[in-house]
Tab-separated table of C-alpha atoms in Angstrom:
chain	number	residue	atom	x	y	z
A	51	UNK	CA	-0.020	0.006	0.013
A	52	UNK	CA	2.798	2.260	0.705
A	53	UNK	CA	4.459	1.775	-2.495
A	54	UNK	CA	1.436	2.222	-4.209
A	55	UNK	CA	0.740	5.639	-2.546
A	56	UNK	CA	4.474	6.832	-3.597
A	57	UNK	CA	3.480	6.105	-7.110
A	58	UNK	CA	0.801	7.824	-7.026
A	59	UNK	CA	1.992	11.127	-5.503
A	60	UNK	CA	5.152	10.706	-8.111
A	61	UNK	CA	2.026	10.535	-10.932
A	62	UNK	CA	1.952	14.595	-11.410
A	63	UNK	CA	5.665	14.946	-11.498
A	64	UNK	CA	5.771	12.533	-13.900
A	65	UNK	CA	3.135	14.343	-16.347
A	66	UNK	CA	5.197	17.428	-15.932
A	67	UNK	CA	8.891	16.136	-16.529
A	68	UNK	CA	6.896	14.426	-19.742
A	69	UNK	CA	5.552	16.994	-20.976
A	70	UNK	CA	7.702	19.862	-19.720
A	71	UNK	CA	11.028	18.817	-19.150
A	72	UNK	CA	11.326	20.079	-15.715
A	73	UNK	CA	10.766	18.164	-12.022
A	74	UNK	CA	7.679	20.571	-10.878
A	75	UNK	CA	4.234	20.563	-11.755
A	76	UNK	CA	3.426	23.981	-13.851
A	77	UNK	CA	-0.218	25.263	-14.379
A	78	UNK	CA	-1.291	24.195	-17.446
A	79	UNK	CA	-0.540	20.484	-15.755
A	80	UNK	CA	-3.558	21.228	-13.612
A	81	UNK	CA	-5.777	22.685	-16.472
A	82	UNK	CA	-5.289	19.522	-18.695
A	83	UNK	CA	-6.059	16.912	-16.097
A	84	UNK	CA	-9.195	19.140	-14.914
A	85	UNK	CA	-12.820	17.635	-15.213
A	86	UNK	CA	-13.986	19.848	-17.570
A	87	UNK	CA	-10.942	20.099	-19.770
A	88	UNK	CA	-11.527	16.504	-19.881
A	89	UNK	CA	-14.850	16.190	-20.470
A	90	UNK	CA	-14.389	18.958	-23.919
A	91	UNK	CA	-11.660	16.605	-24.837
A	92	UNK	CA	-13.570	13.145	-25.217
A	93	UNK	CA	-13.979	13.312	-28.982
A	94	UNK	CA	-10.090	13.812	-29.268
A	95	UNK	CA	-9.267	13.526	-32.748
A	96	UNK	CA	-7.795	10.323	-33.437
A	97	UNK	CA	-6.340	11.818	-36.855
A	98	UNK	CA	-5.293	15.405	-38.365
A	99	UNK	CA	-4.385	16.211	-41.747
A	100	UNK	CA	-3.629	19.255	-43.575
A	101	UNK	CA	-4.420	18.652	-47.281
A	102	UNK	CA	-3.436	22.923	-47.952
A	103	UNK	CA	-1.521	25.273	-46.439
A	104	UNK	CA	-4.433	27.895	-47.107
A	105	UNK	CA	-7.401	28.252	-49.007
A	106	UNK	CA	-6.143	29.569	-52.323
A	107	UNK	CA	-4.235	26.277	-52.611
A	108	UNK	CA	-7.620	25.001	-52.729
A	109	UNK	CA	-7.683	22.882	-56.281
A	110	UNK	CA	-10.690	21.285	-58.080
A	111	UNK	CA	-9.354	17.912	-57.190
A	112	UNK	CA	-8.899	18.957	-53.439
A	113	UNK	CA	-12.665	20.248	-53.654
A	114	UNK	CA	-13.955	16.734	-54.896
A	115	UNK	CA	-11.386	14.927	-52.184
A	116	UNK	CA	-13.485	17.320	-49.676
A	117	UNK	CA	-16.536	16.082	-51.032
A	118	UNK	CA	-15.962	12.421	-51.179
A	119	UNK	CA	-14.320	12.852	-47.636
A	120	UNK	CA	-18.041	14.496	-46.475
A	121	UNK	CA	-19.703	11.538	-48.536
A	122	UNK	CA	-18.200	8.901	-46.434
A	123	UNK	CA	-19.086	10.264	-43.072
A	124	UNK	CA	-22.165	11.059	-44.046
A	125	UNK	CA	-22.845	7.510	-45.553
A	126	UNK	CA	-21.758	6.025	-42.044
A	127	UNK	CA	-24.117	8.895	-39.983
A	128	UNK	CA	-27.170	8.343	-42.226
A	129	UNK	CA	-26.855	4.502	-41.657
A	130	UNK	CA	-26.142	5.204	-37.700
A	131	UNK	CA	-29.524	7.524	-37.062
A	132	UNK	CA	-31.462	5.431	-40.030
A	133	UNK	CA	-30.947	2.358	-37.625
A	134	UNK	CA	-31.779	4.087	-34.160
A	135	UNK	CA	-35.676	5.230	-35.303
A	136	UNK	CA	-36.097	2.737	-38.254
A	137	UNK	CA	-39.244	0.943	-35.757
A	138	UNK	CA	-41.182	4.531	-35.528
A	139	UNK	CA	-41.065	4.893	-39.405
A	140	UNK	CA	-42.409	1.474	-39.966
A	141	UNK	CA	-45.148	2.494	-37.583
A	142	UNK	CA	-45.786	5.756	-39.395
A	143	UNK	CA	-45.706	4.550	-42.484
A	144	UNK	CA	-48.796	1.833	-41.380
A	145	UNK	CA	-50.419	4.730	-40.327
A	146	UNK	CA	-50.505	6.839	-42.962
A	147	UNK	CA	-51.569	4.084	-45.777
A	148	UNK	CA	-54.211	2.999	-43.628
A	149	UNK	CA	-57.788	4.153	-45.261
A	150	UNK	CA	-60.565	5.190	-43.859
A	151	UNK	CA	-63.056	5.838	-47.026
A	152	UNK	CA	-62.029	2.889	-48.869
A	153	UNK	CA	-63.557	-0.231	-46.869
A	154	UNK	CA	-66.508	0.454	-44.630
A	155	UNK	CA	-65.480	0.564	-40.702
A	156	UNK	CA	-61.868	-1.043	-41.771
A	157	UNK	CA	-59.463	0.474	-38.891
A	158	UNK	CA	-56.478	-1.791	-38.506
A	159	UNK	CA	-54.539	0.473	-35.585
A	160	UNK	CA	-56.504	2.772	-33.258
A	161	UNK	CA	-52.647	4.904	-33.070
A	162	UNK	CA	-49.497	4.449	-33.412
A	163	UNK	CA	-48.962	2.798	-30.191
A	164	UNK	CA	-51.498	0.317	-31.001
A	165	UNK	CA	-49.879	0.140	-34.278
A	166	UNK	CA	-46.292	-1.024	-32.683
A	167	UNK	CA	-47.913	-3.313	-30.051
A	168	UNK	CA	-50.033	-5.566	-33.030
A	169	UNK	CA	-47.070	-5.315	-35.641
A	170	UNK	CA	-44.737	-7.326	-32.433
A	171	UNK	CA	-47.824	-9.220	-31.651
A	172	UNK	CA	-48.296	-10.765	-34.993
A	173	UNK	CA	-45.050	-10.320	-36.706
A	174	UNK	CA	-42.676	-10.598	-34.081
A	175	UNK	CA	-39.968	-7.746	-32.730
A	176	UNK	CA	-38.310	-8.058	-35.818
A	177	UNK	CA	-40.990	-7.179	-37.639
A	178	UNK	CA	-40.204	-3.786	-36.345
A	179	UNK	CA	-37.272	-3.893	-38.890
A	180	UNK	CA	-39.332	-4.923	-41.884
A	181	UNK	CA	-37.432	-3.666	-44.771
A	182	UNK	CA	-34.508	-2.223	-43.057
A	183	UNK	CA	-31.875	-3.744	-45.534
A	184	UNK	CA	-32.880	-1.432	-48.711
A	185	UNK	CA	-33.113	1.292	-46.250
A	186	UNK	CA	-29.199	1.350	-45.132
A	187	UNK	CA	-28.230	0.737	-48.626
A	188	UNK	CA	-30.216	3.737	-49.760
A	189	UNK	CA	-29.951	5.603	-46.578
A	190	UNK	CA	-26.269	5.633	-46.837
A	191	UNK	CA	-25.835	7.691	-50.260
A	192	UNK	CA	-29.246	9.830	-49.871
A	193	UNK	CA	-27.811	11.519	-46.097
A	194	UNK	CA	-24.871	11.313	-47.241
A	195	UNK	CA	-25.176	13.655	-50.356
A	196	UNK	CA	-27.799	15.630	-48.476
A	197	UNK	CA	-25.167	16.728	-45.709
A	198	UNK	CA	-22.611	16.930	-48.436
A	199	UNK	CA	-24.769	19.412	-50.705
A	200	UNK	CA	-25.552	21.605	-47.545
A	201	UNK	CA	-21.809	21.803	-46.550
A	202	UNK	CA	-21.059	22.640	-50.102
A	203	UNK	CA	-23.316	25.466	-50.783
A	204	UNK	CA	-22.767	27.203	-47.543
A	205	UNK	CA	-19.447	27.442	-48.128
A	206	UNK	CA	-19.741	28.809	-51.706
A	207	UNK	CA	-22.583	31.206	-49.969
A	208	UNK	CA	-20.159	32.260	-46.892
A	209	UNK	CA	-18.409	35.239	-47.364
A	210	UNK	CA	-14.601	35.920	-46.740
A	211	UNK	CA	-15.673	37.108	-42.928
A	212	UNK	CA	-17.296	33.556	-42.131
A	213	UNK	CA	-20.731	35.083	-42.654
A	214	UNK	CA	-23.368	33.462	-44.342
A	215	UNK	CA	-27.108	35.332	-44.915
A	216	UNK	CA	-30.643	33.619	-43.867
A	217	UNK	CA	-31.562	33.540	-47.424
A	218	UNK	CA	-27.818	31.627	-48.330
A	219	UNK	CA	-28.599	28.799	-45.375
A	220	UNK	CA	-32.020	28.767	-46.929
A	221	UNK	CA	-31.221	27.877	-50.413
A	222	UNK	CA	-28.698	25.778	-49.315
A	223	UNK	CA	-31.208	23.838	-47.443
A	224	UNK	CA	-33.458	23.575	-50.594
A	225	UNK	CA	-30.967	22.302	-52.709
A	226	UNK	CA	-29.527	19.778	-50.195
A	227	UNK	CA	-33.140	18.394	-50.323
A	228	UNK	CA	-33.914	18.260	-53.835
A	229	UNK	CA	-30.233	16.824	-54.440
A	230	UNK	CA	-31.187	13.783	-52.403
A	231	UNK	CA	-34.354	12.505	-54.118
A	232	UNK	CA	-32.743	10.916	-56.904
A	233	UNK	CA	-31.435	8.138	-53.727
A	234	UNK	CA	-34.889	9.129	-51.633
A	235	UNK	CA	-37.523	7.998	-54.117
A	236	UNK	CA	-36.111	4.398	-54.877
A	237	UNK	CA	-35.551	3.982	-51.507
A	238	UNK	CA	-38.747	5.243	-50.192
A	239	UNK	CA	-40.868	3.116	-52.722
A	240	UNK	CA	-39.294	-0.360	-52.192
A	241	UNK	CA	-38.866	0.793	-48.012
A	242	UNK	CA	-42.789	1.490	-48.102
A	243	UNK	CA	-43.870	-1.513	-50.003
A	244	UNK	CA	-41.969	-3.883	-47.447
A	245	UNK	CA	-43.440	-2.116	-45.046
A	246	UNK	CA	-47.171	-2.777	-45.444
A	247	UNK	CA	-46.571	-6.321	-46.374
A	248	UNK	CA	-47.096	-7.551	-43.055
A	249	UNK	CA	-50.616	-6.363	-43.047
A	250	UNK	CA	-51.721	-8.869	-45.070
A	251	UNK	CA	-52.103	-12.193	-43.188
A	252	UNK	CA	-50.929	-15.016	-44.960
A	253	UNK	CA	-49.790	-13.353	-47.951
A	254	UNK	CA	-46.718	-13.651	-49.853
A	255	UNK	CA	-43.586	-12.839	-48.489
A	256	UNK	CA	-42.472	-9.307	-50.640
A	257	UNK	CA	-38.552	-9.276	-50.882
A	258	UNK	CA	-36.966	-5.838	-52.219
A	259	UNK	CA	-34.974	-7.570	-54.865
A	260	UNK	CA	-38.822	-8.601	-56.707
A	261	UNK	CA	-40.113	-4.977	-55.664
A	262	UNK	CA	-37.455	-3.435	-57.900
A	263	UNK	CA	-37.880	-5.969	-60.821
A	264	UNK	CA	-41.599	-5.180	-60.722
A	265	UNK	CA	-41.125	-1.484	-61.170
A	266	UNK	CA	-38.431	-1.114	-63.431
A	267	UNK	CA	-36.429	2.039	-63.518
A	268	UNK	CA	-39.252	4.216	-64.200
A	269	UNK	CA	-41.223	3.200	-61.656
A	270	UNK	CA	-39.335	3.198	-58.852
A	271	UNK	CA	-39.329	7.042	-59.570
A	272	UNK	CA	-43.258	6.970	-58.793
A	273	UNK	CA	-44.268	9.584	-56.466
A	274	UNK	CA	-40.706	11.710	-57.082
A	275	UNK	CA	-42.809	14.892	-57.476
A	276	UNK	CA	-44.520	14.681	-54.037
A	277	UNK	CA	-40.842	13.625	-52.470
A	278	UNK	CA	-39.768	16.754	-54.118
A	279	UNK	CA	-42.400	18.533	-52.324
A	280	UNK	CA	-41.849	16.731	-49.109
A	281	UNK	CA	-37.670	16.835	-49.176
A	282	UNK	CA	-37.330	20.223	-50.612
A	283	UNK	CA	-39.289	21.701	-47.784
A	284	UNK	CA	-37.767	19.906	-45.342
A	285	UNK	CA	-33.915	20.663	-45.753
A	286	UNK	CA	-34.596	24.393	-45.807
A	287	UNK	CA	-36.416	24.378	-42.657
A	288	UNK	CA	-34.054	22.236	-40.790
A	289	UNK	CA	-30.729	22.966	-41.901
A	290	UNK	CA	-30.722	26.695	-40.799
A	291	UNK	CA	-32.720	26.232	-37.474
A	292	UNK	CA	-30.207	23.743	-36.540
A	293	UNK	CA	-27.379	26.032	-37.284
A	294	UNK	CA	-28.995	28.646	-35.362
A	295	UNK	CA	-29.965	26.071	-32.193
A	296	UNK	CA	-26.678	24.780	-31.757
A	297	UNK	CA	-25.278	28.539	-32.364
A	298	UNK	CA	-27.473	28.969	-28.804
A	299	UNK	CA	-26.353	25.801	-27.266
A	300	UNK	CA	-22.616	26.305	-27.380
A	301	UNK	CA	-20.940	27.501	-24.221
A	302	UNK	CA	-19.282	30.912	-23.787
A	303	UNK	CA	-16.125	29.597	-25.649
A	304	UNK	CA	-18.217	28.845	-28.679
A	305	UNK	CA	-18.135	25.045	-27.761
A	306	UNK	CA	-20.777	22.603	-28.686
A	307	UNK	CA	-20.755	19.526	-26.581
A	308	UNK	CA	-21.922	16.419	-27.899
A	309	UNK	CA	-25.363	16.009	-25.897
A	310	UNK	CA	-26.248	19.954	-27.222
A	311	UNK	CA	-25.192	18.664	-30.905
A	312	UNK	CA	-28.183	15.782	-30.255
A	313	UNK	CA	-30.871	18.368	-28.306
A	314	UNK	CA	-30.080	20.719	-31.841
A	315	UNK	CA	-30.894	18.138	-34.197
A	316	UNK	CA	-33.621	16.738	-32.757
A	317	UNK	CA	-35.451	20.556	-31.903
A	318	UNK	CA	-34.955	21.144	-35.756
A	319	UNK	CA	-36.685	18.458	-36.614
A	320	UNK	CA	-39.855	18.970	-35.022
A	321	UNK	CA	-41.132	22.132	-37.318
A	322	UNK	CA	-39.630	20.746	-40.343
A	323	UNK	CA	-40.433	16.920	-39.874
A	324	UNK	CA	-44.604	18.021	-39.047
A	325	UNK	CA	-44.977	20.793	-41.749
A	326	UNK	CA	-44.216	18.675	-44.453
A	327	UNK	CA	-46.509	15.703	-43.110
A	328	UNK	CA	-49.241	16.317	-46.011
A	329	UNK	CA	-46.825	15.823	-48.716
A	330	UNK	CA	-45.393	13.189	-46.991
A	331	UNK	CA	-49.265	11.034	-46.633
A	332	UNK	CA	-49.682	12.188	-50.510
A	333	UNK	CA	-45.869	10.479	-51.252
A	334	UNK	CA	-46.797	7.171	-49.449
A	335	UNK	CA	-50.550	7.272	-50.822
A	336	UNK	CA	-48.849	7.199	-54.162
A	337	UNK	CA	-46.489	4.761	-53.829
A	338	UNK	CA	-48.078	2.140	-52.054
A	339	UNK	CA	-49.912	-0.776	-53.913
A	340	UNK	CA	-53.709	-0.231	-54.186
A	341	UNK	CA	-55.785	-3.279	-52.710
A	342	UNK	CA	-59.054	-4.464	-53.982
A	343	UNK	CA	-61.240	-1.873	-53.303
A	344	UNK	CA	-59.226	1.019	-52.361
A	345	UNK	CA	-59.031	4.305	-53.652
A	346	UNK	CA	-56.258	4.372	-56.522
A	347	UNK	CA	-54.370	7.931	-57.629
A	348	UNK	CA	-52.726	9.214	-60.742
A	349	UNK	CA	-51.126	11.960	-59.380
A	350	UNK	CA	-50.566	14.359	-56.461
A	351	UNK	CA	-53.172	17.082	-57.330
A	352	UNK	CA	-55.428	13.810	-58.294
A	353	UNK	CA	-54.444	12.421	-54.310
A	354	UNK	CA	-55.065	15.734	-52.866
A	355	UNK	CA	-58.500	16.097	-53.906
A	356	UNK	CA	-59.582	12.421	-53.711
A	357	UNK	CA	-58.188	12.434	-50.093
A	358	UNK	CA	-59.721	15.637	-49.069
A	359	UNK	CA	-62.884	14.570	-50.729
A	360	UNK	CA	-63.178	10.930	-49.239
A	361	UNK	CA	-61.198	11.379	-45.696
A	362	UNK	CA	-61.125	15.209	-44.920
A	363	UNK	CA	-58.213	18.150	-44.052
A	364	UNK	CA	-57.077	15.645	-41.240
A	365	UNK	CA	-56.244	12.697	-43.217
A	366	UNK	CA	-53.631	14.813	-44.371
A	367	UNK	CA	-51.393	15.191	-40.599
A	368	UNK	CA	-52.050	11.052	-40.126
A	369	UNK	CA	-48.962	9.510	-38.821
A	370	UNK	CA	-47.509	13.397	-37.989
A	371	UNK	CA	-46.757	12.102	-33.984
A	372	UNK	CA	-44.913	9.602	-35.805
A	373	UNK	CA	-43.163	11.091	-38.372
A	374	UNK	CA	-42.139	14.001	-35.005
A	375	UNK	CA	-40.507	11.281	-33.130
A	376	UNK	CA	-39.209	9.541	-36.303
A	377	UNK	CA	-37.530	12.636	-37.982
A	378	UNK	CA	-36.654	14.544	-35.258
A	379	UNK	CA	-34.251	11.997	-33.026
A	380	UNK	CA	-33.311	10.755	-36.498
A	381	UNK	CA	-31.688	13.709	-37.781
A	382	UNK	CA	-30.325	14.265	-34.402
A	383	UNK	CA	-28.314	10.944	-34.370
A	384	UNK	CA	-27.233	11.574	-37.951
A	385	UNK	CA	-25.884	14.880	-37.482
A	386	UNK	CA	-23.702	14.559	-33.804
A	387	UNK	CA	-22.539	11.584	-35.559
A	388	UNK	CA	-21.468	13.097	-38.900
A	389	UNK	CA	-19.588	16.031	-36.757
A	390	UNK	CA	-18.384	13.955	-34.442
A	391	UNK	CA	-16.540	12.213	-37.134
A	392	UNK	CA	-15.784	15.132	-38.729
A	393	UNK	CA	-13.749	15.965	-35.032
A	394	UNK	CA	-12.045	12.708	-34.563
A	395	UNK	CA	-11.051	11.939	-38.125
A	396	UNK	CA	-10.210	15.734	-39.346
A	397	UNK	CA	-9.169	16.619	-42.822
A	398	UNK	CA	-8.068	20.225	-43.234
A	399	UNK	CA	-9.117	20.777	-47.344
A	400	UNK	CA	-9.032	24.369	-46.471
A	401	UNK	CA	-12.942	24.973	-46.375
A	402	UNK	CA	-15.457	25.332	-43.359
A	403	UNK	CA	-15.892	22.904	-40.980
A	404	UNK	CA	-18.637	22.594	-38.313
A	405	UNK	CA	-18.810	25.582	-35.737
A	406	UNK	CA	-18.464	24.982	-32.254
A	407	UNK	CA	-15.750	21.723	-32.938
A	408	UNK	CA	-12.746	23.671	-31.135
A	409	UNK	CA	-11.996	24.057	-27.814
A	410	UNK	CA	-10.567	27.675	-27.381
A	411	UNK	CA	-7.675	27.358	-24.846
A	412	UNK	CA	-7.341	30.412	-22.297
A	413	UNK	CA	-4.524	31.944	-22.033
A	414	UNK	CA	-3.754	32.685	-17.982
A	415	UNK	CA	-1.750	35.580	-16.948
A	416	UNK	CA	0.664	33.921	-14.630
A	417	UNK	CA	3.132	36.933	-14.175
A	418	UNK	CA	3.479	37.937	-10.106
A	419	UNK	CA	2.634	41.412	-9.210
A	420	UNK	CA	4.112	41.349	-6.346
A	421	UNK	CA	7.461	38.669	-6.106
A	422	UNK	CA	7.339	37.732	-2.285
A	423	UNK	CA	3.053	37.128	-2.994
A	424	UNK	CA	2.784	33.009	-3.420
A	425	UNK	CA	-1.026	32.211	-2.971
A	426	UNK	CA	-2.120	33.662	0.362
A	427	UNK	CA	1.268	33.863	2.139
A	428	UNK	CA	0.472	37.683	2.244
A	429	UNK	CA	-2.445	37.027	4.554
A	430	UNK	CA	-0.857	34.588	6.227
A	431	UNK	CA	1.772	37.285	7.516
A	432	UNK	CA	-0.486	38.918	10.406
A	433	UNK	CA	-0.855	35.479	12.078
A	434	UNK	CA	2.351	34.074	11.523
A	435	UNK	CA	4.033	36.951	13.056
A	436	UNK	CA	5.320	36.610	16.159
A	437	UNK	CA	5.016	32.670	16.164
A	438	UNK	CA	8.055	31.769	18.172
A	439	UNK	CA	7.157	33.304	20.833
A	440	UNK	CA	3.940	31.890	21.042
A	441	UNK	CA	2.694	28.831	22.959
A	442	UNK	CA	5.437	29.032	25.272
A	443	UNK	CA	8.297	28.190	22.337
A	444	UNK	CA	11.533	30.267	22.030
A	445	UNK	CA	12.781	29.763	18.859
A	446	UNK	CA	15.045	31.820	16.913
A	447	UNK	CA	12.775	35.138	14.949
A	448	UNK	CA	13.008	35.042	11.454
A	449	UNK	CA	11.950	38.251	10.195
A	450	UNK	CA	9.796	38.904	6.431
A	451	UNK	CA	11.664	40.965	3.844
A	452	UNK	CA	8.521	42.188	3.069
A	453	UNK	CA	8.021	43.217	6.628
A	454	UNK	CA	11.415	44.775	6.948
A	455	UNK	CA	10.846	46.903	3.771
A	456	UNK	CA	7.241	48.072	5.264
A	457	UNK	CA	8.954	48.857	8.404
A	458	UNK	CA	12.000	50.782	6.979
């Protein structure tokens, strides 16, 4: 035990010797092992590469490499976010596909919670992940291109002082939403048909490959207009709100903890997901296979008119709660994963990087006003003065240089 205590007592000195090549502890050593400093460096970079010396050195190849780098990280982040909330997405899809006007008295699910319980009861727990594989195959490029295009457009619309106008943020988000449809629509139509396949008791098992073969290339883009109508406004709302919410949650040094990133992503997803629900309902109705007796739709306007006439305006908001509970945490997890990956595997291509990623190191002025001042030495002088004659002791008297100067 004594040996352990001695080793522990030498640990700070060992750190100081290793870092500063001195056998004493300096202020920066205490700062580096402080709990607050440790918490902020949980996401310490695993790699840091500098591709260019200055932004002026950016060539077309460097910019392409930067887009590839962001695309790769966005793919990983998108897969993580989609897997985390996929059961909620399945419940949302089935609630939106439930039609009250086609079959009299046909109500399979009373609400989202009832839908979740019935899926587990009749299809097992893995039924909540029906269609996950094609989702992951498509969500990687979908989320990656959305994040990459948003970052690219923000770079182009940011001035030399690092400021981007509000309209620039909205435009960057809208471009990101529009660019993803090329991946989103085929993914969505296959996923939706797999998700609703379990509603038919005793029905034939539906596989993703058979859906692709049945639809063909052009069939995979059925409902693409509704998909654009949903994704462009969503991203135009989401990304600007996320950027401002994240800035509001940053600490005094401008740093964002991973939990604040997650909260900012989730909060920004609430208005974005809820406000575009009508377009999502129309897209779902266009992309599913109508069963016998159900209403069919020929396009966005036809679907909107028929839904309004048969089910009323409330039908456009079906699955809003499930959509918010899916999209809000999904984008929160996706964005926090994306930004943490950029922190840990940082490559400096000369472009912008997520704000709030660096820990600002405060410079502490250690210069002493009085060379005789060490901690509370000056305050303790009146108590220590004359202690050699107190308590019956008779010790040699050592005068303080400070007191001697004050006396003279």
